[in-house]
Coordinates of C-alpha atoms and ligand atoms in Angstrom, one line a residue:
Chain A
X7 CA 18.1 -26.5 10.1
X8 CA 17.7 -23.3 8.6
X9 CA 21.1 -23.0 6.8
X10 CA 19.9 -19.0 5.4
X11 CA 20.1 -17.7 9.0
X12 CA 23.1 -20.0 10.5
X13 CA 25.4 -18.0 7.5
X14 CA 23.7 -15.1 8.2
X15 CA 24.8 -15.8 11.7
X16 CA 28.0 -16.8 10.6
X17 CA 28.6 -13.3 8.9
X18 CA 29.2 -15.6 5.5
X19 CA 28.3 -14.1 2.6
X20 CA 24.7 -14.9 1.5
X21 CA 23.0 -14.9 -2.1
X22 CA 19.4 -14.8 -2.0
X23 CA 17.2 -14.9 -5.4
X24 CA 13.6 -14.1 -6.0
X25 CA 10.9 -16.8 -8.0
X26 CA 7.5 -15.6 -8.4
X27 CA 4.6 -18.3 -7.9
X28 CA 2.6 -19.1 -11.0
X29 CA -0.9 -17.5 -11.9
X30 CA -2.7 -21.0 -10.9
X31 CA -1.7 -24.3 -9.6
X32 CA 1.0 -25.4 -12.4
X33 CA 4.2 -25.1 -10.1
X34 CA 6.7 -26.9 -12.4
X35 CA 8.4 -24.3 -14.3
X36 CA 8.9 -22.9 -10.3
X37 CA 10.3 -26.0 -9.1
X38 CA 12.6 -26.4 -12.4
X39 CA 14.0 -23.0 -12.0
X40 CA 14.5 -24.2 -8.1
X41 CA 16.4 -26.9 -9.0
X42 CA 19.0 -25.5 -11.5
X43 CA 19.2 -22.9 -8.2
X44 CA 20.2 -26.1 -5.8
X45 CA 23.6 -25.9 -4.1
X46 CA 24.1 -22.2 -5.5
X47 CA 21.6 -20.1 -4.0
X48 CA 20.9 -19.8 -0.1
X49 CA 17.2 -19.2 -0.3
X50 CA 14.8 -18.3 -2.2
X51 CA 12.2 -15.4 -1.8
X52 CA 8.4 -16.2 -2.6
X53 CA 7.1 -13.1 -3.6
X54 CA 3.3 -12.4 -1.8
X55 CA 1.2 -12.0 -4.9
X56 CA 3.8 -9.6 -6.3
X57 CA 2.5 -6.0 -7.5
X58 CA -0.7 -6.9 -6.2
X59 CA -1.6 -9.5 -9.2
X60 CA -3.5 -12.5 -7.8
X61 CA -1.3 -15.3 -7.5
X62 CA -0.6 -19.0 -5.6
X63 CA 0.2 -18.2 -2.3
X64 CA 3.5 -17.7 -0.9
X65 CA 3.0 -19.8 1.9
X66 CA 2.0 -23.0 -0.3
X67 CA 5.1 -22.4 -2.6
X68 CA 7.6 -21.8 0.8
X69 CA 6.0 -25.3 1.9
X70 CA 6.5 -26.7 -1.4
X71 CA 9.9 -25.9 -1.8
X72 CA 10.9 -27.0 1.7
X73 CA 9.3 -30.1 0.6
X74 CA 12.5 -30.0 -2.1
X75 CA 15.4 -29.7 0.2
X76 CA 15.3 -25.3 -0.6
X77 CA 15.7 -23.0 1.9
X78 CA 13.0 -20.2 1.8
X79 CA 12.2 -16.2 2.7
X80 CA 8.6 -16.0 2.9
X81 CA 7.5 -12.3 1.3
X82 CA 4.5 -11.1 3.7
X83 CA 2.9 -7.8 2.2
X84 CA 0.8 -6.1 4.6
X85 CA -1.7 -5.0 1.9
X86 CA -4.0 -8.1 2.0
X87 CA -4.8 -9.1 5.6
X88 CA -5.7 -7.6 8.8
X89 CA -3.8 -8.4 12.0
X90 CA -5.5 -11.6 12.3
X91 CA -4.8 -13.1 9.5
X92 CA -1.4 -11.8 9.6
X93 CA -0.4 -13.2 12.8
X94 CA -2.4 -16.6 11.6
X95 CA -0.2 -16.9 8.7
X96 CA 2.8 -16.3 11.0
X97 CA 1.8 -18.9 12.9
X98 CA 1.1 -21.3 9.4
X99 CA 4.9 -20.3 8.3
X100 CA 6.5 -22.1 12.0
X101 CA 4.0 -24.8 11.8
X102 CA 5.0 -25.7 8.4
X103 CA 9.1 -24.9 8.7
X104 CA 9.1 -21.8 7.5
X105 CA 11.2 -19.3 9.5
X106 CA 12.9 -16.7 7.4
X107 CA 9.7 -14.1 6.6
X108 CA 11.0 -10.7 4.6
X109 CA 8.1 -8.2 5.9
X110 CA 7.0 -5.4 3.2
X111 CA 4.1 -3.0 3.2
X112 CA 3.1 -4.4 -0.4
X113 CA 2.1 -2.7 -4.0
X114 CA -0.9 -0.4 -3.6
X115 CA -3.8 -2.5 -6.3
X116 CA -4.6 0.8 -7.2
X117 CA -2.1 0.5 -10.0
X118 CA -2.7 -3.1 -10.5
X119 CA -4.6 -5.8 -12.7
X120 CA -6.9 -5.7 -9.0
X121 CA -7.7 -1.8 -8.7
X122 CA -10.8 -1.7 -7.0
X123 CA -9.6 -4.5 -4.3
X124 CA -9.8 -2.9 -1.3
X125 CA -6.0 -2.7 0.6
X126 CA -5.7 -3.3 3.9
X127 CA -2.3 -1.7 5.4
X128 CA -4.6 -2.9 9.4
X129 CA -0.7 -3.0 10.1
X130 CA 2.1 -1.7 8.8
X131 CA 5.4 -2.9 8.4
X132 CA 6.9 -2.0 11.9
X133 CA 3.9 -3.3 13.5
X134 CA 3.8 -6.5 11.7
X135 CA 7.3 -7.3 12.3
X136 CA 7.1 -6.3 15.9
X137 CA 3.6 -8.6 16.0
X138 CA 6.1 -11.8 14.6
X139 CA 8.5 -11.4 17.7
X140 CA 5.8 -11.1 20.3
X141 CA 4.4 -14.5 18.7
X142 CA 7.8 -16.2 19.6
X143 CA 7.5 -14.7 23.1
X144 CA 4.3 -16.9 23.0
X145 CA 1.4 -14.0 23.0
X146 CA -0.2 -12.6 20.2
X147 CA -1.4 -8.6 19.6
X148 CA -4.5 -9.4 21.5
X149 CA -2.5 -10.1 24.3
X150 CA -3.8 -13.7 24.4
X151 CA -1.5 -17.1 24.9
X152 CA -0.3 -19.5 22.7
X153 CA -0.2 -23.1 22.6
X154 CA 3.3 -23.6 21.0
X155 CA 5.6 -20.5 20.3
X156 CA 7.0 -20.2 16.9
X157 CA 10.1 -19.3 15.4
X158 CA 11.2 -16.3 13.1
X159 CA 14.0 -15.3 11.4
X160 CA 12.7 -11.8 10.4
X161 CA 14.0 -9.7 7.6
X162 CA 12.5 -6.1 5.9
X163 CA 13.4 -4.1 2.9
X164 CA 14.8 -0.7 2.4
X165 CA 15.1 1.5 -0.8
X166 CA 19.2 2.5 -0.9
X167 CA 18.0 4.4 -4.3
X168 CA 16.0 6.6 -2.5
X169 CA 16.2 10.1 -3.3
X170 CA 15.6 10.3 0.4
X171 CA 17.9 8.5 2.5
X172 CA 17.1 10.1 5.9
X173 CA 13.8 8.5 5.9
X174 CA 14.8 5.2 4.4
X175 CA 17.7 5.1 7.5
X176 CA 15.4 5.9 10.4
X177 CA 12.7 3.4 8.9
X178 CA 15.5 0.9 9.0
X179 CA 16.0 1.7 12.6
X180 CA 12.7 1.2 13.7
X181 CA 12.2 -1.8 11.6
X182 CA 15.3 -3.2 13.0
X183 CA 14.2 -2.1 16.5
X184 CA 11.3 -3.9 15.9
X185 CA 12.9 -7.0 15.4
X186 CA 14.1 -7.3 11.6
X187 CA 17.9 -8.9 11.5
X188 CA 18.3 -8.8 7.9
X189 CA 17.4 -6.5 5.2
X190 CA 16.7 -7.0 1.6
X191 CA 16.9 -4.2 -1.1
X192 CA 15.5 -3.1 -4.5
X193 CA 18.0 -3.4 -6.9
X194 CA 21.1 -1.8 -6.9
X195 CA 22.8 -0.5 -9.9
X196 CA 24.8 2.3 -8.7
X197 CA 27.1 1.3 -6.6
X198 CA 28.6 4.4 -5.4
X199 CA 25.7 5.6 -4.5
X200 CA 24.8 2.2 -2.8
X201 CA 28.4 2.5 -1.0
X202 CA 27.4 5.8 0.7
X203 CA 24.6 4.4 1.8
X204 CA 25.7 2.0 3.1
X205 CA 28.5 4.1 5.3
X206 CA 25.5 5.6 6.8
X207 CA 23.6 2.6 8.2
X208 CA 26.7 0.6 9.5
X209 CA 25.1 1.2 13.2
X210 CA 21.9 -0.5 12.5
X211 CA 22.3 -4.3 13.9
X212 CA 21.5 -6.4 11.3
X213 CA 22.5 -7.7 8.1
X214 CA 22.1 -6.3 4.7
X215 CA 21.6 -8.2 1.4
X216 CA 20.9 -5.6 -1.7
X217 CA 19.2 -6.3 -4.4
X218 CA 20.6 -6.9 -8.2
X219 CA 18.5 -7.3 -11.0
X220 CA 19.7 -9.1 -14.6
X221 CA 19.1 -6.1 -17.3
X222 CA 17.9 -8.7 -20.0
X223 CA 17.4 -6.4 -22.6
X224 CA 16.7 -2.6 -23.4
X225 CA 13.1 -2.5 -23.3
X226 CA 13.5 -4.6 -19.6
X227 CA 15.1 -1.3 -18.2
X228 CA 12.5 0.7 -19.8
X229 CA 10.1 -1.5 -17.6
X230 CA 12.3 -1.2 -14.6
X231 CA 12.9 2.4 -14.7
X232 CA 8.7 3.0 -14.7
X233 CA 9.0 1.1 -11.5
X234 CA 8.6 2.9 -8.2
X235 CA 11.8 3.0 -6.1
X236 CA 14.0 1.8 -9.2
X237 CA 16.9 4.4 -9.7
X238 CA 18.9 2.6 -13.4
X239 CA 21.8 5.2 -14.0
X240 CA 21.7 6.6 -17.7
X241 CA 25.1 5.2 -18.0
X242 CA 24.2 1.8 -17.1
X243 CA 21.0 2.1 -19.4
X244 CA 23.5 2.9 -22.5
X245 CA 25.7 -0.1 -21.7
X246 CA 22.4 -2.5 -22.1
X247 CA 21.1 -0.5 -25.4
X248 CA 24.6 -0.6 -27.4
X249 CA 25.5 -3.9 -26.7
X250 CA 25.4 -6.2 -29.5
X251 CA 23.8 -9.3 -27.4
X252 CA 22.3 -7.1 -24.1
X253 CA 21.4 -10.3 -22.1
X254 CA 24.8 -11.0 -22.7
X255 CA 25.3 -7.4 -21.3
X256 CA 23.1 -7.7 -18.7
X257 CA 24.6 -11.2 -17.5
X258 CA 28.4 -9.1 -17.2
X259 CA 26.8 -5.8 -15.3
X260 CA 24.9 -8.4 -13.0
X261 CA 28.1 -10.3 -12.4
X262 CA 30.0 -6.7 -12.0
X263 CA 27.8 -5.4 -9.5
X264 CA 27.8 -8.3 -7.5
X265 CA 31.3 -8.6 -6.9
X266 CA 31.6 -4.7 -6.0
X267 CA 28.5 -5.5 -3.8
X268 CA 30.8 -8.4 -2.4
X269 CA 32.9 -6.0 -0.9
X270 CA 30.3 -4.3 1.1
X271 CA 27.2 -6.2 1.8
X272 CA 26.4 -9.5 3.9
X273 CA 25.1 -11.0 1.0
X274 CA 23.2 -10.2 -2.3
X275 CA 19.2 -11.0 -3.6
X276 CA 19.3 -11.4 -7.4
X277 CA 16.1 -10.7 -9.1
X278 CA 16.3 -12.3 -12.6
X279 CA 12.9 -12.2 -13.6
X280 CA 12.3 -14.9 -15.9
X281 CA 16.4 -15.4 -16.4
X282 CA 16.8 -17.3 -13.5
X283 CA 18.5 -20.0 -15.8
X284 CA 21.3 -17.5 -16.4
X285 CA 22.1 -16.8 -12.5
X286 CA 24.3 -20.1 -12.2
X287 CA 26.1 -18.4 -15.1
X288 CA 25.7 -14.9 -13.1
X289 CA 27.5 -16.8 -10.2
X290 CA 30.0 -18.3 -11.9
X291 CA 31.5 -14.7 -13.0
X292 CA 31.7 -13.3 -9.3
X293 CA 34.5 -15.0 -8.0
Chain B
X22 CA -17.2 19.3 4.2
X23 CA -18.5 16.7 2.7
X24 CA -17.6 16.4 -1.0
X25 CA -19.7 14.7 -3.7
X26 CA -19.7 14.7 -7.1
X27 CA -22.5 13.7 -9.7
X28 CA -23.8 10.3 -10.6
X29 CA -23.9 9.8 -14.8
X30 CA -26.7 10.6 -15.5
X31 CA -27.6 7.2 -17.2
X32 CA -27.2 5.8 -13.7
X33 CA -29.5 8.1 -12.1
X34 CA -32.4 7.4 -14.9
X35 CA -31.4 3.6 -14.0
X36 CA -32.6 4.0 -10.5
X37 CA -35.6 5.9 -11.4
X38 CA -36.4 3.8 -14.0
X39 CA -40.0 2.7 -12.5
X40 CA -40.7 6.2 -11.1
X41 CA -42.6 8.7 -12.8
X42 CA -43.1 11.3 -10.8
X43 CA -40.3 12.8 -9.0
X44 CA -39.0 15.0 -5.9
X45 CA -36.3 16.7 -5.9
X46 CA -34.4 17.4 -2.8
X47 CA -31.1 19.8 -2.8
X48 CA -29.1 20.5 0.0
X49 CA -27.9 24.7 0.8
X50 CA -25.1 23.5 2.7
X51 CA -22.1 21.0 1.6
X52 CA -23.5 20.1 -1.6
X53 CA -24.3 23.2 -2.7
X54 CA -20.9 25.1 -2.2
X55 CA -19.2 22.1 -4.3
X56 CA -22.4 22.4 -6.8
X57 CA -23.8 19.6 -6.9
X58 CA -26.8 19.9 -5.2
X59 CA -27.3 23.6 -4.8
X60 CA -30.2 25.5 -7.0
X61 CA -29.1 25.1 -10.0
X62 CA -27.6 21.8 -9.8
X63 CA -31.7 21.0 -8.6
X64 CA -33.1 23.1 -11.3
X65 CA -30.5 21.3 -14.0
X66 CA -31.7 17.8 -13.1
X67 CA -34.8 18.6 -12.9
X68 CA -35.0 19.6 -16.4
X69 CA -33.3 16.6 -17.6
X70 CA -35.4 14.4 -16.1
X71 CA -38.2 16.3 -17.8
X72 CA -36.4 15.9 -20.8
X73 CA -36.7 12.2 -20.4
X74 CA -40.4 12.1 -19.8
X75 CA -40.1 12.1 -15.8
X76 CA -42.7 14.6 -14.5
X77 CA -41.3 17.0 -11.5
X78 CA -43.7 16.8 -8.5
X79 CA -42.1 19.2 -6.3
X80 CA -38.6 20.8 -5.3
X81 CA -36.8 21.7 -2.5
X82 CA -33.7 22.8 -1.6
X83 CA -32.9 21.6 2.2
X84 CA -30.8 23.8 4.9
X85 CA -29.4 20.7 5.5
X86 CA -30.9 17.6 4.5
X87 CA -28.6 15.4 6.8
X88 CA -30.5 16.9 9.7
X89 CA -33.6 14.9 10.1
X90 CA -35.5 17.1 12.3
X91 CA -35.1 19.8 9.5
X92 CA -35.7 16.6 6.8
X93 CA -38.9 16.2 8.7
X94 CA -39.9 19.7 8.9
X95 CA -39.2 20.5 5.3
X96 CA -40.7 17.5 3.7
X97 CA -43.5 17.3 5.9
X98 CA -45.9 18.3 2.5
X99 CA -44.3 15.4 0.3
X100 CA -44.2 12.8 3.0
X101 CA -48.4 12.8 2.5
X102 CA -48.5 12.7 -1.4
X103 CA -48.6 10.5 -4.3
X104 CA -45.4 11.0 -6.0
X105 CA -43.4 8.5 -6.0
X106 CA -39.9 8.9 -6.0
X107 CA -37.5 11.2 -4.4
X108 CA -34.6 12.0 -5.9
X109 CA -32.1 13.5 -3.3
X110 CA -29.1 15.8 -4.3
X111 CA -27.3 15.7 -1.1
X112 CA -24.5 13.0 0.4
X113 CA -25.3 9.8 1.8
X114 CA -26.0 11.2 5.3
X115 CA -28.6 13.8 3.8
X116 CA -30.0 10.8 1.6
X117 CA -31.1 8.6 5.0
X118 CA -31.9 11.8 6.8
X119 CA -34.8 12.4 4.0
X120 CA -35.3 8.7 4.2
X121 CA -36.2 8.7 8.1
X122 CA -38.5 11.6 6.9
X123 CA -40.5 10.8 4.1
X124 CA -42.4 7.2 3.3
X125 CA -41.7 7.1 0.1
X126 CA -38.9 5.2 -2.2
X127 CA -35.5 7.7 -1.9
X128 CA -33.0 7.8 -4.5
X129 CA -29.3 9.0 -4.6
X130 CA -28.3 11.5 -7.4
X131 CA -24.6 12.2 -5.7
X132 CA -21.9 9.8 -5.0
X133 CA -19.8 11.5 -1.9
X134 CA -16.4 10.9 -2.0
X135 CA -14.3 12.6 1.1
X136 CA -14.6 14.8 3.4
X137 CA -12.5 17.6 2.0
X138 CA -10.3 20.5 2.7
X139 CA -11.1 23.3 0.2
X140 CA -8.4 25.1 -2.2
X141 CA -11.2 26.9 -4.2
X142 CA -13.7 26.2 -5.2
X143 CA -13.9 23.1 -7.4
X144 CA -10.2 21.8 -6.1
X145 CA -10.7 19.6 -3.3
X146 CA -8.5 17.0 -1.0
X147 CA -8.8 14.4 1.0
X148 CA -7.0 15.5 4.2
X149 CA -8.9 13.8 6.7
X150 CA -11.1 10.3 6.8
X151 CA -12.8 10.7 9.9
X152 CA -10.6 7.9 11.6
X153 CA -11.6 8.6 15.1
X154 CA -8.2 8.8 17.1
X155 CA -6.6 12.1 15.5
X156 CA -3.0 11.5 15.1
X157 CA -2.3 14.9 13.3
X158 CA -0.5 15.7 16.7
X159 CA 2.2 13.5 16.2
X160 CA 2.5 13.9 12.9
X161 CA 3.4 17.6 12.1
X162 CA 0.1 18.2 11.6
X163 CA -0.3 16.3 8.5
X164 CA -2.3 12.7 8.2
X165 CA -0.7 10.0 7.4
X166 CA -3.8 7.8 7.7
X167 CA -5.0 9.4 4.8
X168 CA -2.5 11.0 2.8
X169 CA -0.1 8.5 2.7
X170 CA -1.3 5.9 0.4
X171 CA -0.7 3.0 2.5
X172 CA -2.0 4.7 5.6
X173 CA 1.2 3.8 7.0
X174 CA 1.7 5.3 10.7
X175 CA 5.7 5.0 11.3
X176 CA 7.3 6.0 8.3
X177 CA 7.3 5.7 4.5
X178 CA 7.4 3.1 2.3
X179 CA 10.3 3.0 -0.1
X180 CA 8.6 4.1 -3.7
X181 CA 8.4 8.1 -3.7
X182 CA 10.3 9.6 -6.1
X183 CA 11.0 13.7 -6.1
X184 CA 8.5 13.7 -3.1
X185 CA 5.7 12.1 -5.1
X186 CA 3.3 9.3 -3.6
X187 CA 4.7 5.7 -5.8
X188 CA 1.0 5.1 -5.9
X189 CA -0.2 8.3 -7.4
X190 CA 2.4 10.8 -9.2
X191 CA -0.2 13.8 -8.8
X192 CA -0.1 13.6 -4.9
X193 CA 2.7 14.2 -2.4
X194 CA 4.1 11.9 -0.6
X195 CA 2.7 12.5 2.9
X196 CA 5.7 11.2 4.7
X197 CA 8.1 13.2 3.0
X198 CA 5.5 16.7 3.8
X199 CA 5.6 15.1 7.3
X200 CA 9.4 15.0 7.5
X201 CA 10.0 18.3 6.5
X202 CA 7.4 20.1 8.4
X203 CA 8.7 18.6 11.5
X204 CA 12.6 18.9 10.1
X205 CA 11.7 22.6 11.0
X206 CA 10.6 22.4 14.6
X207 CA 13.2 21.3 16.6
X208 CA 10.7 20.3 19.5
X209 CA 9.4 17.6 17.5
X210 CA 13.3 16.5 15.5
X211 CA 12.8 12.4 17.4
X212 CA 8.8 12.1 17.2
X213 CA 9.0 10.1 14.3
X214 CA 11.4 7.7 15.6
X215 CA 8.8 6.3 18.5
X216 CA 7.0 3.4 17.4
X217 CA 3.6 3.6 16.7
X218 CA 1.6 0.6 17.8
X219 CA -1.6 -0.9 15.7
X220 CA -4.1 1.2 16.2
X221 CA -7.2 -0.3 18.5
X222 CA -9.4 2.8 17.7
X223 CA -13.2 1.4 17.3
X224 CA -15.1 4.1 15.8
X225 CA -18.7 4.9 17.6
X226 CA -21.5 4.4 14.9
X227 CA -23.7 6.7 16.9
X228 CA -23.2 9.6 19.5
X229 CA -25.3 10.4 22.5
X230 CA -26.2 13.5 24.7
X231 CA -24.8 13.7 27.1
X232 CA -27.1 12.0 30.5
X233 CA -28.3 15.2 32.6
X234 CA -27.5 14.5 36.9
Ligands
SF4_301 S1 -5.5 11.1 12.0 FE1 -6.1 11.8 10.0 S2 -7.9 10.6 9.5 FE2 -7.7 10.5 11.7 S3 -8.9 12.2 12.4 FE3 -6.8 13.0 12.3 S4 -6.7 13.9 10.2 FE4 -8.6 12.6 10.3
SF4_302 S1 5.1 7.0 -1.3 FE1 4.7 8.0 0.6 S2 2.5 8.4 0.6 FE2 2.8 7.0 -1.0 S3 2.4 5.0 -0.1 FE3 4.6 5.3 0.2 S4 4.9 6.4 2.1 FE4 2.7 6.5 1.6

């Protein structure tokens, strides 16, 4: 039973956090870090070879994690396959028991460890997520039929921070038209700004689960802040660099956010980034 | 038209490594109005490769080399020679026009990069990759295919940042240009909220006349 999208369903608050599969086949540190997560997380999201570095596939880890007793969110870039291996992968997901899929268009290798790799973008992210819900109606983009329909719970990602909000709203609404229930965001970390936001998207049907991120030290947000789509308010960039201990810092801004987040979102997706042993503590705080 | 810059120059003496003699081939059209492959960019290589011991059979600049009825025409005198090599200034379509016309080895001194829309002279953009099904009607008139990083056909992606492309700083983002061209034209205020479908365009590799009745 996928207990991710029977909450989701139930309008129950949902906490979603992020593990990114090794460089190679060693998948232990992974699972470890999944297993302090058991009983506190929802799901976890498999990042698809994140910031287009070469990595063990998303799928594999999903499988192996069901394999666990975890719920997963599958992270399907659009930058590495064409349509059909797109829709094949779909198709791999249901036959192995993976239904939640979080569709993104994918870092551009251009700026990777990869440049020179040749992206793909065949589809892009309204496309592929209206491809996944013609698959369940048991036809594929070729207009073909299947043997054996499969299942999808389908979610897509938005940037709140934008400094363009119109086009980050009506890309919601076609993603969302297309079929995405549930959206996932980069992370938040001004709130105010993520509140009027979100008063602005409160027609779209379907349910939202920002993004946090731990601030684990000064230089982290440095890194962050070089990120595209990553807005860190000066103010919150001071907290970190003051603090005596700025995990510490970090851990009580994470913690802070969430709960205001609480208040207004359908769930949150912590990206701890090599902290994920500090998110039970995280959790703990936000009641 | 067709933009191309220069390959190093080690490169090109690579190629021509087993060549002694060489012809020179420059092109008066595309290549010559970015300079690479005009008079003096001919005259320039030509003297380097002397420089490096390569012996210049013969020059010519072409009309337009990727014609091969004037490839044909205007090579007609090397096609029956003993040099052997033929160095061609000109882009890739110019480079197999002279090789339809001539017999012997052809080399490419250019690397063409886009087809580009001209600022001035020497600033150059890629506006338009030949795609086959023009969208640029949908679209406010600017291409998404190519401008926008991604080639993404409904809508950006999430990463620009005070209008710039998250992939490259130095270039807009398209999908922000295309917003606020058609932000202006009230006509066009709900094209972007249709759904584009995956495009099934299948470019022709070749182009006939025309059959006569
Ligand atoms: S849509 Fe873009 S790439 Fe295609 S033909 Fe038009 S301008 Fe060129
Ligand atoms: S920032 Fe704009 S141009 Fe660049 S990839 Fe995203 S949508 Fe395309």
């Amino acid at each position: 039973m996928n207990t991710f999208k029977r909450k989701l369903d139930d309008n129950k608050f949902v906490i979603t956090v992020e593990l990114l599969p090794p460089k190679g086949t060693d998948v232990s540190a992974l699972m470890e870090k999944a297993r302090m997560l058991q009983g506190a997380v929802d799901a976890i999201n498999v990042t698809d070879n994140q910031r287009a570095s070469m990595r063990l596939g998303s799928l594999a880890v999903c499988r192996l994690l069901k394999e666990r007793g975890h719920e997963t969110v599958l992270q399907m870039t659009c930058r590495d396959r064409n349509r059909i291996a797109l829709q094949s992968d779909l198709l791999s997901a249901s036959a192995l028991g993976i239904e939640n899929i979080l569709i993104l268009s994918g870092d551009h290798p251009r700026n990777s460890e990869n440049r020179g790799a040749k992206p793909v973008y065949d589809l892009d992210t309204v496309q592929l997520i209206s491809a996944a819900r013609l698959l369940e109606q048991g036809v594929d983009m070729a207009g073909k039929k299947l043997e054996g329909k499969p299942c999808f719970n389908i979610g897509a990602v938005v940037n709140p921070a934008s400094d363009n909000a119109d086009l980050q709203i009506m890309m919601m609404e076609k993603k969302a038209s297309a079929g995405a229930v549930f959206f996932q965001t980069q992370p938040v970390f001004d709130i105010d700004q993520y509140s009027i936001f979100a008063g602005r998207i409160k027609h779209i049907p379907a349910k939202i689960i920002p993004g946090v991120a731990l601030l684990k030290s000064a230089s982290f947000v440095n890194f962050l802040r070089s990120i595209p789509g990553i807005t860190i308010p000066d103010e919150v960039a001071r907290r970190v660099e003051a603090a005596p201990d700025q995990l510490k810092e970090g851990i009580a801004i994470c913690a802070e956010t969430i709960r205001e987040l609480k208040k207004i979102s359908h769930g949150v997706h912590i990206m701890a980034i090599g902290m994920e042993a500090h998110i039970p503590e995280i959790l703990s705080r936000i009641d | 038209m067709i933009i191309t810059t220069q390959k190093p120059f080690p490169e090109i003496l690579e190629l021509l490594s087993r060549h002694k003699n060489i012809f020179i081939v420059g092109c008066a059209a595309c290549a010559t109005k970015c300079r690479t492959g005009g008079e003096e960019a001919v005259n320039l290589m030509a003297a380097e490769l002397e420089k490096e011991g390569k012996t210049i059979s013969g020059r010519k600049i072409l009309d337009t080399p990727c014609d091969i009825r004037v490839a044909r025409k205007d090579l007609k005198e090397i096609a029956a020679c003993a040099d052997d090599a033929v160095l061609v200034l000109a882009c890739g379509a110019g480079v197999q026009a002279v090789e339809k016309a001539v017999s012997l080895v052809v080399y490419p001194a250019l690397n063409p990069v886009f087809t580009g829309t001209t600022e001035r002279i020497g600033l150059y953009h890629e506006y338009c990759s030949l795609c086959g099904d023009c969208i640029l009607g949908k679209t406010g008139g600017i291409c998404p295919v190519t401008r926008c990083a991604k080639g993404l056909v409904n809508g950006p992606c999430g990463g620009a940042v005070s209008g710039k492309c998250e992939v490259d700083r130095d270039n807009d983002c398209a999908w922000i240009l295309i917003a606020e061209k058609i932000k202006n034209n009230p006509s066009d205020k709900n094209i972007l909220k249709i759904f584009v479908p995956a495009r099934t365009v299948v470019k022709p590799g070749r182009i006939t006349p025309p059959v006569k009745k």
